[in-house]
PDB file of C-alpha atoms and ligand atoms in Angstrom:
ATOM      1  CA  UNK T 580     -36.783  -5.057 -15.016  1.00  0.00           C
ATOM      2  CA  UNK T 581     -32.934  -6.074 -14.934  1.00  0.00           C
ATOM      3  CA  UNK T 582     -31.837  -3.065 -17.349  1.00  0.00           C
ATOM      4  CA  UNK T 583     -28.379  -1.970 -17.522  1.00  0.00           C
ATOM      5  CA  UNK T 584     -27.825  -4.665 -15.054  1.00  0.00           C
ATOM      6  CA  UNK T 585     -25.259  -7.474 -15.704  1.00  0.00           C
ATOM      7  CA  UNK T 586     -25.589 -11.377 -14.681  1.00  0.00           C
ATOM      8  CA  UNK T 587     -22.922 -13.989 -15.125  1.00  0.00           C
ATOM      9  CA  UNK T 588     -24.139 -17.241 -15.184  1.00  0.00           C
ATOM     10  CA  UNK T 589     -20.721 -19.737 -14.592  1.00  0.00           C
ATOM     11  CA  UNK T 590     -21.308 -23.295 -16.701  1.00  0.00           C
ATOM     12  CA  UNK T 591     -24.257 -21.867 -19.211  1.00  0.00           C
ATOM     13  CA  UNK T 592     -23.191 -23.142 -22.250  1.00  0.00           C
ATOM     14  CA  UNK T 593     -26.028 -25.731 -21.658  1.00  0.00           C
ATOM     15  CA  UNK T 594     -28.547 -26.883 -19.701  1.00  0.00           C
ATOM     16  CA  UNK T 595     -30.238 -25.307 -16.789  1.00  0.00           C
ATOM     17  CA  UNK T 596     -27.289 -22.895 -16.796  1.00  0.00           C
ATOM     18  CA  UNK T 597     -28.356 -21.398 -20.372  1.00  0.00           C
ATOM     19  CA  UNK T 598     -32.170 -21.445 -19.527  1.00  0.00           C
ATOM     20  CA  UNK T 599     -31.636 -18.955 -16.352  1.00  0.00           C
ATOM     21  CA  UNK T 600     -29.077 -16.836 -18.623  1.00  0.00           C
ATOM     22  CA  UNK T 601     -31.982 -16.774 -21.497  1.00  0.00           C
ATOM     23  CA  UNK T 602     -34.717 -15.607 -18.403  1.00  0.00           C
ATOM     24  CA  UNK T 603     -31.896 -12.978 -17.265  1.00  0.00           C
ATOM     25  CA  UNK T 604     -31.498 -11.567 -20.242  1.00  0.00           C
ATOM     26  CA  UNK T 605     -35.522 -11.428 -21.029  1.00  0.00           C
ATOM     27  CA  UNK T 606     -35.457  -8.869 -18.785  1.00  0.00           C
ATOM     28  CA  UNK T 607     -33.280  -7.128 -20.194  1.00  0.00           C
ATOM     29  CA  UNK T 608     -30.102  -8.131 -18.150  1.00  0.00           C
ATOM     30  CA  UNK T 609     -26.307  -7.823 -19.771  1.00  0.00           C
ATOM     31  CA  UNK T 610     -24.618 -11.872 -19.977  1.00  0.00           C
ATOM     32  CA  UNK T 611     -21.157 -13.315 -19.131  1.00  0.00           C
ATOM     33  CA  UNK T 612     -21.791 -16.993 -20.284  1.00  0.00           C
ATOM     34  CA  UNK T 613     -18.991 -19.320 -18.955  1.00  0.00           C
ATOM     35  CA  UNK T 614     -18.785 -22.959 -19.812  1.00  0.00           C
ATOM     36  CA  UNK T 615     -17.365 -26.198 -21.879  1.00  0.00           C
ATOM     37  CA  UNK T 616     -18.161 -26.536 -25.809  1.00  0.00           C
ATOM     38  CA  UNK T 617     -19.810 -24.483 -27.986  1.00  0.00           C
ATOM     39  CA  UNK T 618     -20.202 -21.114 -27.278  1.00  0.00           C
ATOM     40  CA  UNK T 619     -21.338 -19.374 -30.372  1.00  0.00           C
ATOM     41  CA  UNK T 620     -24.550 -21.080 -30.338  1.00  0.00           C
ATOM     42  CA  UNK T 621     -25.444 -19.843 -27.167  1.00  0.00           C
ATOM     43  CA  UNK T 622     -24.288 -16.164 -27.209  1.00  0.00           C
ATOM     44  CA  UNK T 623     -26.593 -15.708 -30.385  1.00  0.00           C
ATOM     45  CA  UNK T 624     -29.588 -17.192 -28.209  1.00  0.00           C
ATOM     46  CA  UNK T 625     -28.797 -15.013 -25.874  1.00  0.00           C
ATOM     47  CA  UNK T 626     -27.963 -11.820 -28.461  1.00  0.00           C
ATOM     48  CA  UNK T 627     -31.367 -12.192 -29.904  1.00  0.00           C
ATOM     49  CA  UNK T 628     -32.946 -11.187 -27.045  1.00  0.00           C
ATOM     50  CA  UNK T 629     -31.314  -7.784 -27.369  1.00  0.00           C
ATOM     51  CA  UNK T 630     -28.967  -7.475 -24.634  1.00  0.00           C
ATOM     52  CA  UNK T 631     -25.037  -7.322 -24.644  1.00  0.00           C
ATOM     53  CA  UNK T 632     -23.455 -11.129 -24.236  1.00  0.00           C
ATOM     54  CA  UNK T 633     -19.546 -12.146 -23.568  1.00  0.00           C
ATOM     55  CA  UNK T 634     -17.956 -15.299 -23.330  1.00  0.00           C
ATOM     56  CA  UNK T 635     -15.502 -16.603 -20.887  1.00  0.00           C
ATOM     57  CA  UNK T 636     -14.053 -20.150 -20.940  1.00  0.00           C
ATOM     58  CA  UNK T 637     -12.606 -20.348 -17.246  1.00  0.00           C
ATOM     59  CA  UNK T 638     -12.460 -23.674 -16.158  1.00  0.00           C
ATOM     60  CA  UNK T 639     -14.230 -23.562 -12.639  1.00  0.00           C
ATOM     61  CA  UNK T 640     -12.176 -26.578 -10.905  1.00  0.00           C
ATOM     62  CA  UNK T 641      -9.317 -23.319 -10.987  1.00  0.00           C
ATOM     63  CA  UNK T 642      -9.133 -20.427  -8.913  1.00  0.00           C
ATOM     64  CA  UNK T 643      -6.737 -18.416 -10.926  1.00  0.00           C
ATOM     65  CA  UNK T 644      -8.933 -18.662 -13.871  1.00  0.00           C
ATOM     66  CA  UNK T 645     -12.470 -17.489 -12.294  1.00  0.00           C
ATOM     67  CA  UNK T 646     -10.193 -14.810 -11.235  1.00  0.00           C
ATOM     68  CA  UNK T 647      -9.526 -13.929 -14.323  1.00  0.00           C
ATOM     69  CA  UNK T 648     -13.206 -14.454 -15.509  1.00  0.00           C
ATOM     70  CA  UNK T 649     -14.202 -12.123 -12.525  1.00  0.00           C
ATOM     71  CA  UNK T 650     -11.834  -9.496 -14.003  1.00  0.00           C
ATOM     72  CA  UNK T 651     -13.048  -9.964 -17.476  1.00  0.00           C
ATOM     73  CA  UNK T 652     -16.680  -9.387 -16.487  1.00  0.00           C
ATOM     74  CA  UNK T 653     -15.785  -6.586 -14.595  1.00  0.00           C
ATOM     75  CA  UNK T 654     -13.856  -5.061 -17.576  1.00  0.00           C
ATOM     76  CA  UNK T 655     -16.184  -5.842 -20.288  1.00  0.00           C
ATOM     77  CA  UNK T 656     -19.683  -4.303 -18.284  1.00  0.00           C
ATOM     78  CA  UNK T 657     -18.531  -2.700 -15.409  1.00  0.00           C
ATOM     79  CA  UNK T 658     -19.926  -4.647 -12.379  1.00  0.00           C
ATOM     80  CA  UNK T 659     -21.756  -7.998 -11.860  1.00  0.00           C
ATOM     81  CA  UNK T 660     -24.923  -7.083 -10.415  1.00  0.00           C
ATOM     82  CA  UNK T 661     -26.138 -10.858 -10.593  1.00  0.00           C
ATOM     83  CA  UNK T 662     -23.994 -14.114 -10.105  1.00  0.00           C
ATOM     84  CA  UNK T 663     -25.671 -17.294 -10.784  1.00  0.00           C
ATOM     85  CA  UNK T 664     -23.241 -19.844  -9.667  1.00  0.00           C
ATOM     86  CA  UNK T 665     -24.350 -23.135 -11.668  1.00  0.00           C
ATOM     87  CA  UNK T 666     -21.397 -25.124 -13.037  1.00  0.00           C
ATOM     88  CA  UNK T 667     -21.394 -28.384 -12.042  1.00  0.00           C
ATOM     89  CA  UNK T 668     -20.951 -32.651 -12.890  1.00  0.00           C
ATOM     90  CA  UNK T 669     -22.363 -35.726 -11.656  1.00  0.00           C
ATOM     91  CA  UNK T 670     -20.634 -39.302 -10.860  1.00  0.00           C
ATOM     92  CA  UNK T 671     -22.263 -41.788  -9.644  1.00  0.00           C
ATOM     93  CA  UNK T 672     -20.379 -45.184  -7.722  1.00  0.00           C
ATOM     94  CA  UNK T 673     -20.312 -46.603  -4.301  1.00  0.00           C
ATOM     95  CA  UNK T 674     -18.035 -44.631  -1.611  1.00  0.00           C
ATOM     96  CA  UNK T 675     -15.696 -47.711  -1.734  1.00  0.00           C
ATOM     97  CA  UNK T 676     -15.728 -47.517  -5.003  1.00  0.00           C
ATOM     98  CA  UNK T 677     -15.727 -43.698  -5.783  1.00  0.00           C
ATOM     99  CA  UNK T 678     -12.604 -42.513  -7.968  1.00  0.00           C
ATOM    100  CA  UNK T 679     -10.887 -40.324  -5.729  1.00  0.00           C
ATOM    101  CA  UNK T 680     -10.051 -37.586  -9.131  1.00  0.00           C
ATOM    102  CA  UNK T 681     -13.957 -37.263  -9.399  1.00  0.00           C
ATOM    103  CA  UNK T 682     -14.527 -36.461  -5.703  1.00  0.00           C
ATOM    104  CA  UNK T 683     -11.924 -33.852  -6.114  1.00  0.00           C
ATOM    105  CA  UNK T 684     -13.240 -32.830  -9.438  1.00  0.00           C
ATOM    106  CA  UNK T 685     -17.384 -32.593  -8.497  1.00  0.00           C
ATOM    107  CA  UNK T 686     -15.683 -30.598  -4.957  1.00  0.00           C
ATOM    108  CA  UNK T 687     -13.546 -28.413  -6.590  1.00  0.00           C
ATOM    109  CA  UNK T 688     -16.222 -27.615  -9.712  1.00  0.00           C
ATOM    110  CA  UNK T 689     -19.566 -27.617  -7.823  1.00  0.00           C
ATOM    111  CA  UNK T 690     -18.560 -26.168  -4.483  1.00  0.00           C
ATOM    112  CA  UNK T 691     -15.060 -23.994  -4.055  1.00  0.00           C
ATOM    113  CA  UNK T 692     -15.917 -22.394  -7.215  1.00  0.00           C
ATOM    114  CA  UNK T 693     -19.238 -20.815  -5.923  1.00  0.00           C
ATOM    115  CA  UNK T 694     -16.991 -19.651  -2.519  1.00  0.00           C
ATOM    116  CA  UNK T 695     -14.329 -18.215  -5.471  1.00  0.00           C
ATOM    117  CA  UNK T 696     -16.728 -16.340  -7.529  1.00  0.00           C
ATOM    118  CA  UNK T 697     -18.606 -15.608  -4.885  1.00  0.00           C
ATOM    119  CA  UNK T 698     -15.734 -13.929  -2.692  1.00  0.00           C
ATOM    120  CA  UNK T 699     -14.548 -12.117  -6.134  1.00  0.00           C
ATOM    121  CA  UNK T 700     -18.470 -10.849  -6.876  1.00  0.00           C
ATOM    122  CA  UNK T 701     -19.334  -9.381  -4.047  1.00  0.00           C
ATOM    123  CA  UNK T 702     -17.262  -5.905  -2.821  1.00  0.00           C
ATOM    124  CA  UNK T 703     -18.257  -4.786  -6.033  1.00  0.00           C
ATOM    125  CA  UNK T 704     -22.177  -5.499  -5.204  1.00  0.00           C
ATOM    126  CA  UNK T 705     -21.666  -3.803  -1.532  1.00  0.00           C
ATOM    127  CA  UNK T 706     -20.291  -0.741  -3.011  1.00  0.00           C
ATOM    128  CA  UNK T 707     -23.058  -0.767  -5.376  1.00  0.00           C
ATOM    129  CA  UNK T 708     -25.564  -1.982  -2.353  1.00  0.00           C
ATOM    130  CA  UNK T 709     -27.463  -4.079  -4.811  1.00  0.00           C
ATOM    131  CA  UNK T 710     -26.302  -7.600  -5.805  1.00  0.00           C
ATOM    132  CA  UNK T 711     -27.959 -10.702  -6.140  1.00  0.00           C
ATOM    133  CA  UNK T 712     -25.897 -13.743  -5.719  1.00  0.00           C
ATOM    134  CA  UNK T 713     -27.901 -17.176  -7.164  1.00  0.00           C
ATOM    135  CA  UNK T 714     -26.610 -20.610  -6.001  1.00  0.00           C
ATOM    136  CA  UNK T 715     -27.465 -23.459  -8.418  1.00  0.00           C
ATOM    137  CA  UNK T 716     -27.848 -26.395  -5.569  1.00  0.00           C
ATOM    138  CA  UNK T 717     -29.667 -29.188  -6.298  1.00  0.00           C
ATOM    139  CA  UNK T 718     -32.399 -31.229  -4.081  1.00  0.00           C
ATOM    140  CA  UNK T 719     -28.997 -33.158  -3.148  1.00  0.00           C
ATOM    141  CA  UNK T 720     -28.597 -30.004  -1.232  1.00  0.00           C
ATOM    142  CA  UNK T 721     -30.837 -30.664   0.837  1.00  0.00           C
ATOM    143  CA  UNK T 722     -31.677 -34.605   0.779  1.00  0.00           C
ATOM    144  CA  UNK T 723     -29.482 -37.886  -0.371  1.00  0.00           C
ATOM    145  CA  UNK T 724     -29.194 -40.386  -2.651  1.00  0.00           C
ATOM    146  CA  UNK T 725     -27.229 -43.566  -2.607  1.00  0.00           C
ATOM    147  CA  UNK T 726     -24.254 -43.453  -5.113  1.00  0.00           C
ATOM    148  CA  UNK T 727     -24.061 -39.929  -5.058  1.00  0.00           C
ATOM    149  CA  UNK T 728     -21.716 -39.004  -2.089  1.00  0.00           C
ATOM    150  CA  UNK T 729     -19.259 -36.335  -3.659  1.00  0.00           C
ATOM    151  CA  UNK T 730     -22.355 -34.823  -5.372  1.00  0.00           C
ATOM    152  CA  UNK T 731     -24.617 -34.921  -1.923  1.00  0.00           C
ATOM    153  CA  UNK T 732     -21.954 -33.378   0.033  1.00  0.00           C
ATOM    154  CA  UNK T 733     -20.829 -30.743  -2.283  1.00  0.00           C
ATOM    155  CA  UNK T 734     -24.514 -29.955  -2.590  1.00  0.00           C
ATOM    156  CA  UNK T 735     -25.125 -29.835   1.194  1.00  0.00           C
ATOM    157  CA  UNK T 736     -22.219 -27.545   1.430  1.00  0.00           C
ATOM    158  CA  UNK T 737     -23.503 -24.889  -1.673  1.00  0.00           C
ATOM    159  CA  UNK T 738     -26.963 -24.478   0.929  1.00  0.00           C
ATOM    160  CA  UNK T 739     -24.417 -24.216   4.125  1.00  0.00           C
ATOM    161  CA  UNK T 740     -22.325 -21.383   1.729  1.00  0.00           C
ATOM    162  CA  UNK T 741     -25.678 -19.974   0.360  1.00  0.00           C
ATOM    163  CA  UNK T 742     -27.048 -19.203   4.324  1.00  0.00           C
ATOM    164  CA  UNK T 743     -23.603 -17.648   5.655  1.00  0.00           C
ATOM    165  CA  UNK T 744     -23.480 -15.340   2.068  1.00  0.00           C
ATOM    166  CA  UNK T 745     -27.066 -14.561   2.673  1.00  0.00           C
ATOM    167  CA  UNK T 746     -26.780 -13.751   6.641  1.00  0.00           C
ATOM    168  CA  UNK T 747     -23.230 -11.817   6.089  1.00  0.00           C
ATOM    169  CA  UNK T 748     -25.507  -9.474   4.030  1.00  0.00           C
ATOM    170  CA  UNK T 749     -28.512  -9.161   5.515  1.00  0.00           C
ATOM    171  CA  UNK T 750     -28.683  -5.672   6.384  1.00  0.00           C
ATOM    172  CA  UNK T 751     -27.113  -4.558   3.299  1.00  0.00           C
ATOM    173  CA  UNK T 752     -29.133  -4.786  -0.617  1.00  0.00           C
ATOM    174  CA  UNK T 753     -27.211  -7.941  -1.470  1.00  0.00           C
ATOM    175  CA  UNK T 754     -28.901 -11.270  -1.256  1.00  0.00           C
ATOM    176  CA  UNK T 755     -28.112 -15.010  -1.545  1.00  0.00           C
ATOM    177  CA  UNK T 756     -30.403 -17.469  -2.172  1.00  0.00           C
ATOM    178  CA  UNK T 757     -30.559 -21.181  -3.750  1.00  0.00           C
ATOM    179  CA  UNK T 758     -32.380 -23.209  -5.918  1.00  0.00           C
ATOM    180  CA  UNK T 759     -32.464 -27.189  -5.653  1.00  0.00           C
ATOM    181  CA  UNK T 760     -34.398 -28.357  -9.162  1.00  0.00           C
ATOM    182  CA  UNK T 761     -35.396 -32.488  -8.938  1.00  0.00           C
ATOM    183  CA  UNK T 762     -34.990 -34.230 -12.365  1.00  0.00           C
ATOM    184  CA  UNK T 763     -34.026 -31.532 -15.363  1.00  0.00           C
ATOM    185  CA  UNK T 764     -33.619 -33.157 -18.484  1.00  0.00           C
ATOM    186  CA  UNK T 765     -29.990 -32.394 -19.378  1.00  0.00           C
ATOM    187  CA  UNK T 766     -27.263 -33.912 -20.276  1.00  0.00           C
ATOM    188  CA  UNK T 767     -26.530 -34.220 -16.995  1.00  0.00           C
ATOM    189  CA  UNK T 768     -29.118 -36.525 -16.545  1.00  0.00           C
ATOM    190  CA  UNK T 769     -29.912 -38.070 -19.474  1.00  0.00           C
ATOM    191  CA  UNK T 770     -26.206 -39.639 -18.657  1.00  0.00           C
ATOM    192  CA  UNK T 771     -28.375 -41.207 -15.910  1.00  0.00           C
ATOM    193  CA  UNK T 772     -31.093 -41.789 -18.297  1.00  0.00           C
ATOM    194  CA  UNK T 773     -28.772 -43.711 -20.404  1.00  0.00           C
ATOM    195  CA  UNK T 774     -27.344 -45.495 -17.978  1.00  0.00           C
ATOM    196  CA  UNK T 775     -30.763 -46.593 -16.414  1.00  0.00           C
ATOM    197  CA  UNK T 776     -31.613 -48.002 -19.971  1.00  0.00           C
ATOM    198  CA  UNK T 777     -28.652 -49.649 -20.353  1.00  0.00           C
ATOM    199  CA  UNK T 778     -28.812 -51.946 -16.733  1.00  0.00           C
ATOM    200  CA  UNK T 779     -32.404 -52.506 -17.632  1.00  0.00           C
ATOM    201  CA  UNK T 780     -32.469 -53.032 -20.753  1.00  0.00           C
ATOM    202  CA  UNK T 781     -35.669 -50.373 -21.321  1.00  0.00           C
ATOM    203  CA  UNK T 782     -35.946 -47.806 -24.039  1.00  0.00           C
ATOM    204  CA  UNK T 783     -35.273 -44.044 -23.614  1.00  0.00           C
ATOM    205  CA  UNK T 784     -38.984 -43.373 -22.450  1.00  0.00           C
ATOM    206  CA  UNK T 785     -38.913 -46.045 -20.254  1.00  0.00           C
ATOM    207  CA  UNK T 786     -35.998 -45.244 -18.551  1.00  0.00           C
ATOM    208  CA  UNK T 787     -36.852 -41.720 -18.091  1.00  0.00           C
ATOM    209  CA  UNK T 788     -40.332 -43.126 -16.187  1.00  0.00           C
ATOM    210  CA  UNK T 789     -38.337 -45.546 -14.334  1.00  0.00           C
ATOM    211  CA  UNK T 790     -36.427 -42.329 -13.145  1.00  0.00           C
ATOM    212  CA  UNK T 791     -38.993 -40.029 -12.246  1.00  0.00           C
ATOM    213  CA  UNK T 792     -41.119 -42.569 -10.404  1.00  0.00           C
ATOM    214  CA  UNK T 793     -38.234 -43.291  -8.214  1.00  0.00           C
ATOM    215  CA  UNK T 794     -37.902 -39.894  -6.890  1.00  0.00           C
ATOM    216  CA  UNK T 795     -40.932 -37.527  -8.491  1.00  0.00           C
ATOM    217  CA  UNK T 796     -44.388 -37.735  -7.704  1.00  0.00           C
ATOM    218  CA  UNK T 797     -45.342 -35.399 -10.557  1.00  0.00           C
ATOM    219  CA  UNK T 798     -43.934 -37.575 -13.016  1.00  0.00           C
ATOM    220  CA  UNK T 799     -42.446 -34.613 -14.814  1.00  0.00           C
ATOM    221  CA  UNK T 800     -39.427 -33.186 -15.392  1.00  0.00           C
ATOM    222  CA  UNK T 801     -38.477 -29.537 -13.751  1.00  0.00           C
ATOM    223  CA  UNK T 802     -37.549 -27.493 -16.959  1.00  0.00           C
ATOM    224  CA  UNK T 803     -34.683 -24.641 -17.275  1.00  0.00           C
ATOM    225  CA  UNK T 804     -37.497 -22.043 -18.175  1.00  0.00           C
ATOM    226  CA  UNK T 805     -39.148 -22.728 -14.733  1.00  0.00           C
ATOM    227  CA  UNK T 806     -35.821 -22.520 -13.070  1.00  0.00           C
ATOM    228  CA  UNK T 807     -35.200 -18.933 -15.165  1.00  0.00           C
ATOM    229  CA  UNK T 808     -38.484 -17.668 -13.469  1.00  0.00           C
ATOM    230  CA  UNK T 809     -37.314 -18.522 -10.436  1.00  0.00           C
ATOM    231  CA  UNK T 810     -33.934 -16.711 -10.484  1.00  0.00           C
ATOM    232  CA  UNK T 811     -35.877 -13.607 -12.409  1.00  0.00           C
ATOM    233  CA  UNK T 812     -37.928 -13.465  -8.608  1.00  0.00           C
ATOM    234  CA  UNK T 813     -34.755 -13.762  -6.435  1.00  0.00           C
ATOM    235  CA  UNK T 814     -33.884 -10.600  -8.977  1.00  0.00           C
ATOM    236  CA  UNK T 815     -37.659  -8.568  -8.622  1.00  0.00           C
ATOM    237  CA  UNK T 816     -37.507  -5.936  -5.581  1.00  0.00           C
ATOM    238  CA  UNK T 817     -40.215  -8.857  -4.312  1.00  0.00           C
ATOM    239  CA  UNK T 818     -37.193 -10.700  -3.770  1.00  0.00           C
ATOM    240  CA  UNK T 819     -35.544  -8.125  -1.664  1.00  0.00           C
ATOM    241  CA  UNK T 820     -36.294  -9.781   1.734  1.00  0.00           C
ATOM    242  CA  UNK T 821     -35.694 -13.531   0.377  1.00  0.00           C
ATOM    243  CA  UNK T 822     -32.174 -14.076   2.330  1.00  0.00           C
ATOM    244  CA  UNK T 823     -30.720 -17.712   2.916  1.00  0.00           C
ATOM    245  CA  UNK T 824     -33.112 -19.806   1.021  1.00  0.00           C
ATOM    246  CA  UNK T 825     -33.185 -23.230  -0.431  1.00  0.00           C
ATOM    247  CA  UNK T 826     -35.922 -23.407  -2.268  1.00  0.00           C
ATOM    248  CA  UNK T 827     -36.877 -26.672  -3.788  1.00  0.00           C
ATOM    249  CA  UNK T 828     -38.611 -27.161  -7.730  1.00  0.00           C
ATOM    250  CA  UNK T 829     -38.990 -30.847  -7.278  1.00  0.00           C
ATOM    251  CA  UNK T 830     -41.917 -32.231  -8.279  1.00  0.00           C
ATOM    252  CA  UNK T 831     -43.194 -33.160  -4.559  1.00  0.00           C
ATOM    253  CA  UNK T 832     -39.519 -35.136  -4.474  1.00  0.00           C
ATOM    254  CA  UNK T 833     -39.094 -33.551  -0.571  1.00  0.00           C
ATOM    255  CA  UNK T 834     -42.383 -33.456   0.339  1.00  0.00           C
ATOM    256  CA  UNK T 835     -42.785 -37.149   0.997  1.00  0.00           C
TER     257      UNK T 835
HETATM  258  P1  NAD P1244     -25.242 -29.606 -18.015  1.00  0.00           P
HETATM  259  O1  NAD P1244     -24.266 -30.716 -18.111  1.00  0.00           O
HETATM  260  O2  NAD P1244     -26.274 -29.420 -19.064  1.00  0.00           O
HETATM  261  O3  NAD P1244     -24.497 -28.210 -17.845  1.00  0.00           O
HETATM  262  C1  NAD P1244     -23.368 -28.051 -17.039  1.00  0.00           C
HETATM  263  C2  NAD P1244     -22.653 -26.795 -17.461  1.00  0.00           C
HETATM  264  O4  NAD P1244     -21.493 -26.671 -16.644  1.00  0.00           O
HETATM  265  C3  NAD P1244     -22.163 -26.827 -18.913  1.00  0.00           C
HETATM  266  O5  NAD P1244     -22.242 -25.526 -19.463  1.00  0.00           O
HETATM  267  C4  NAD P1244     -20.719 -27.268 -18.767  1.00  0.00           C
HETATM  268  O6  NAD P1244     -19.893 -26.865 -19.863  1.00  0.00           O
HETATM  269  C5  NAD P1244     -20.359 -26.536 -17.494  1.00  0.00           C
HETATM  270  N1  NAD P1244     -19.179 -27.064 -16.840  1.00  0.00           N
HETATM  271  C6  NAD P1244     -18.905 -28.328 -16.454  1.00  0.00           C
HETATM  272  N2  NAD P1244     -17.684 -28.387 -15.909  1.00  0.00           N
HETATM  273  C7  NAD P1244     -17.178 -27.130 -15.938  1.00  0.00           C
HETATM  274  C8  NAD P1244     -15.954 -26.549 -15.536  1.00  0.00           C
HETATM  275  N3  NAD P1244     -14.979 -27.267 -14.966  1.00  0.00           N
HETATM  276  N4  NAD P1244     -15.771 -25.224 -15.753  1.00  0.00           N
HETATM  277  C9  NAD P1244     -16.720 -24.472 -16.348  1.00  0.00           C
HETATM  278  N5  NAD P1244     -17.908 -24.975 -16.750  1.00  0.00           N
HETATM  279  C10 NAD P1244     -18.119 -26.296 -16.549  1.00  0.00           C
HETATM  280  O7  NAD P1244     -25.902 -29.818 -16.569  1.00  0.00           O
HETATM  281  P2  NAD P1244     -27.168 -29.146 -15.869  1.00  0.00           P
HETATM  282  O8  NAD P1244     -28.090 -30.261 -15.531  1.00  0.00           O
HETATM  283  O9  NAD P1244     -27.676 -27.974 -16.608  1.00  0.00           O
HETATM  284  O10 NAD P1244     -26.485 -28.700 -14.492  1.00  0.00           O
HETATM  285  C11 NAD P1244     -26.344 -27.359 -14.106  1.00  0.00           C
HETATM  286  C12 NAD P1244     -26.374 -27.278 -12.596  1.00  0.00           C
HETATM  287  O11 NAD P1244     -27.647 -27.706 -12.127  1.00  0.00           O
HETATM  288  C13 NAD P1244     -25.335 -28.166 -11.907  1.00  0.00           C
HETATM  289  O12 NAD P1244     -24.783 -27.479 -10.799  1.00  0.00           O
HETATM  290  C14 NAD P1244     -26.163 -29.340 -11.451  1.00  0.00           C
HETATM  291  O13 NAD P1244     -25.610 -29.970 -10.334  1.00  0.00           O
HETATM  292  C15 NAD P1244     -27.480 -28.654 -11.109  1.00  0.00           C
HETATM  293  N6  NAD P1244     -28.629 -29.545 -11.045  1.00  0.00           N
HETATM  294  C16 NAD P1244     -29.035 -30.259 -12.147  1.00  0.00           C
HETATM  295  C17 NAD P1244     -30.154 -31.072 -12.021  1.00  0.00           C
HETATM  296  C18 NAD P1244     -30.679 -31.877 -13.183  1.00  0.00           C
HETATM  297  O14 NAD P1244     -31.594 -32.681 -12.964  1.00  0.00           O
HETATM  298  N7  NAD P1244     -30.184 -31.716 -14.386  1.00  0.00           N
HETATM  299  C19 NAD P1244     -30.846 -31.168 -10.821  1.00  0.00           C
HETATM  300  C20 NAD P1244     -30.398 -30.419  -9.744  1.00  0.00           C
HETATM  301  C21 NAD P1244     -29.295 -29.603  -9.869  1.00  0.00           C
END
């Protein structure tokens, strides 16, 4: 379906991030992986799947260097046809207590640099008049949680971007949508996992229930694969009409 079609997926060196780029390129899609660590292992996941993969390491807190990712995309397949903007970190602490550098850090890294690719991506994808633009939000988007204020607002403000992209292009074939996952186990969370554990003074598994009952009816963890088929739909011409949405994979989390 995505043929001679290329998605960069920004922080997809792990986590949900790799899963949608591994869905992408099932369908044939070209990659641009961006994020921290090791890269190699995840450009042969994605190579073995038969499509084209690149690597850029841009650091996502910096504006000059998604620029520079932007132009390397653009050099090395032509266009990006699909931007999945997913980079992101967690801290958790009081507001009193919240270390200023991290507030900057989770803003900067979570929310300017979906505005930055985003404002790089998409005259390409109006020339084109095709372009799908996916914004990785979280059910923080859309709901809080104590501790979490720099993630919560940056969240909130990745649905706010994701409605104005989606409406400034509503009569055109670009699109802008969001998803907001509950609990993916990643390291992301299992941070929180640890942590939980730790105060408690439970094992792994319990820690992990302790977790989920808090905030998931389900009692299961949303997995990357599920949040690949999601952006694969935002890609299918069924998606066409989907403009401005946050929609949630959460377990029942916002539906109590
Ligand atoms: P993860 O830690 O597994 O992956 C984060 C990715 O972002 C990694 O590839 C990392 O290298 C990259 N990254 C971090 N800082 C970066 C920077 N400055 N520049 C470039 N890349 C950077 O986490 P994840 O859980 O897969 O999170 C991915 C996205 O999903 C985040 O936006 C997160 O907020 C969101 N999310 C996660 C959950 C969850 O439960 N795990 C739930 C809702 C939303």
């Amino acid at each position: 379906m995505l043929q001679g079609k290329t998605a960069l997926v920004t922080g997809s060196t792990s986590g949900i991030g790799l899963g949608i780029a591994k869905s992408l390129a099932g369908q044939g899609a070209n990659i641009v992986l961006n994020g921290f660590g090791d890269a190699e292992g995840p450009k042969a996941e994605i190579a073995a799947l038969g499509v084209k993969v690149a690597y850029h390491g841009a650091d996502m807190s910096k504006a000059q260097e998604i620029e520079a990712m932007m132009v390397f995309a653009a050099s090395t397949f032509g266009r990006v046809d699909i931007l999945v903007n997913n980079a992101g970190i967690q801290h958790v602490a009081r507001i009193e207590d919240f270390p200023i550098e991290r507030w900057d850090a989770i803003i900067a890294i979570n929310l300017s640099s979906a505005f930055h690719a985003t404002r790089l991506a998409l005259p390409a994808m109006q020339a084109a008049n095709w372009g799908r633009i996916i914004n990785v939000a979280s059910i923080h988007g859309l709901v809080g949680s104590a501790e979490k204020s720099a993630y919560v607002a940056a969240k909130h403000g990745v649905v706010g971007l994701t409605k104005v992209t989606a409406l400034e292009n509503a009569t055109t074939g670009v699109t802008c949508n969001a998803i907001c996952p509950g609990w993916v186990l990643t390291p992301l969370v299992q941070k929180q996992v640890d942590a939980k554990a730790q105060a408690l003074g439970l094992s792994n598994e319990e820690a992990k229930k302790v977790l989920l009952k808090e905030k998931e009816p389900s009692m299961q963890f949303t997995t990357p694969e599920e949040l690949g088929d999601l952006a694969v739909f935002f890609c299918s011409p069924a998606g066409n009409n989907v403009r401005g949405v946050a929609w949630n994979m959460d377990g029942g989390w916002t539906a109590q």
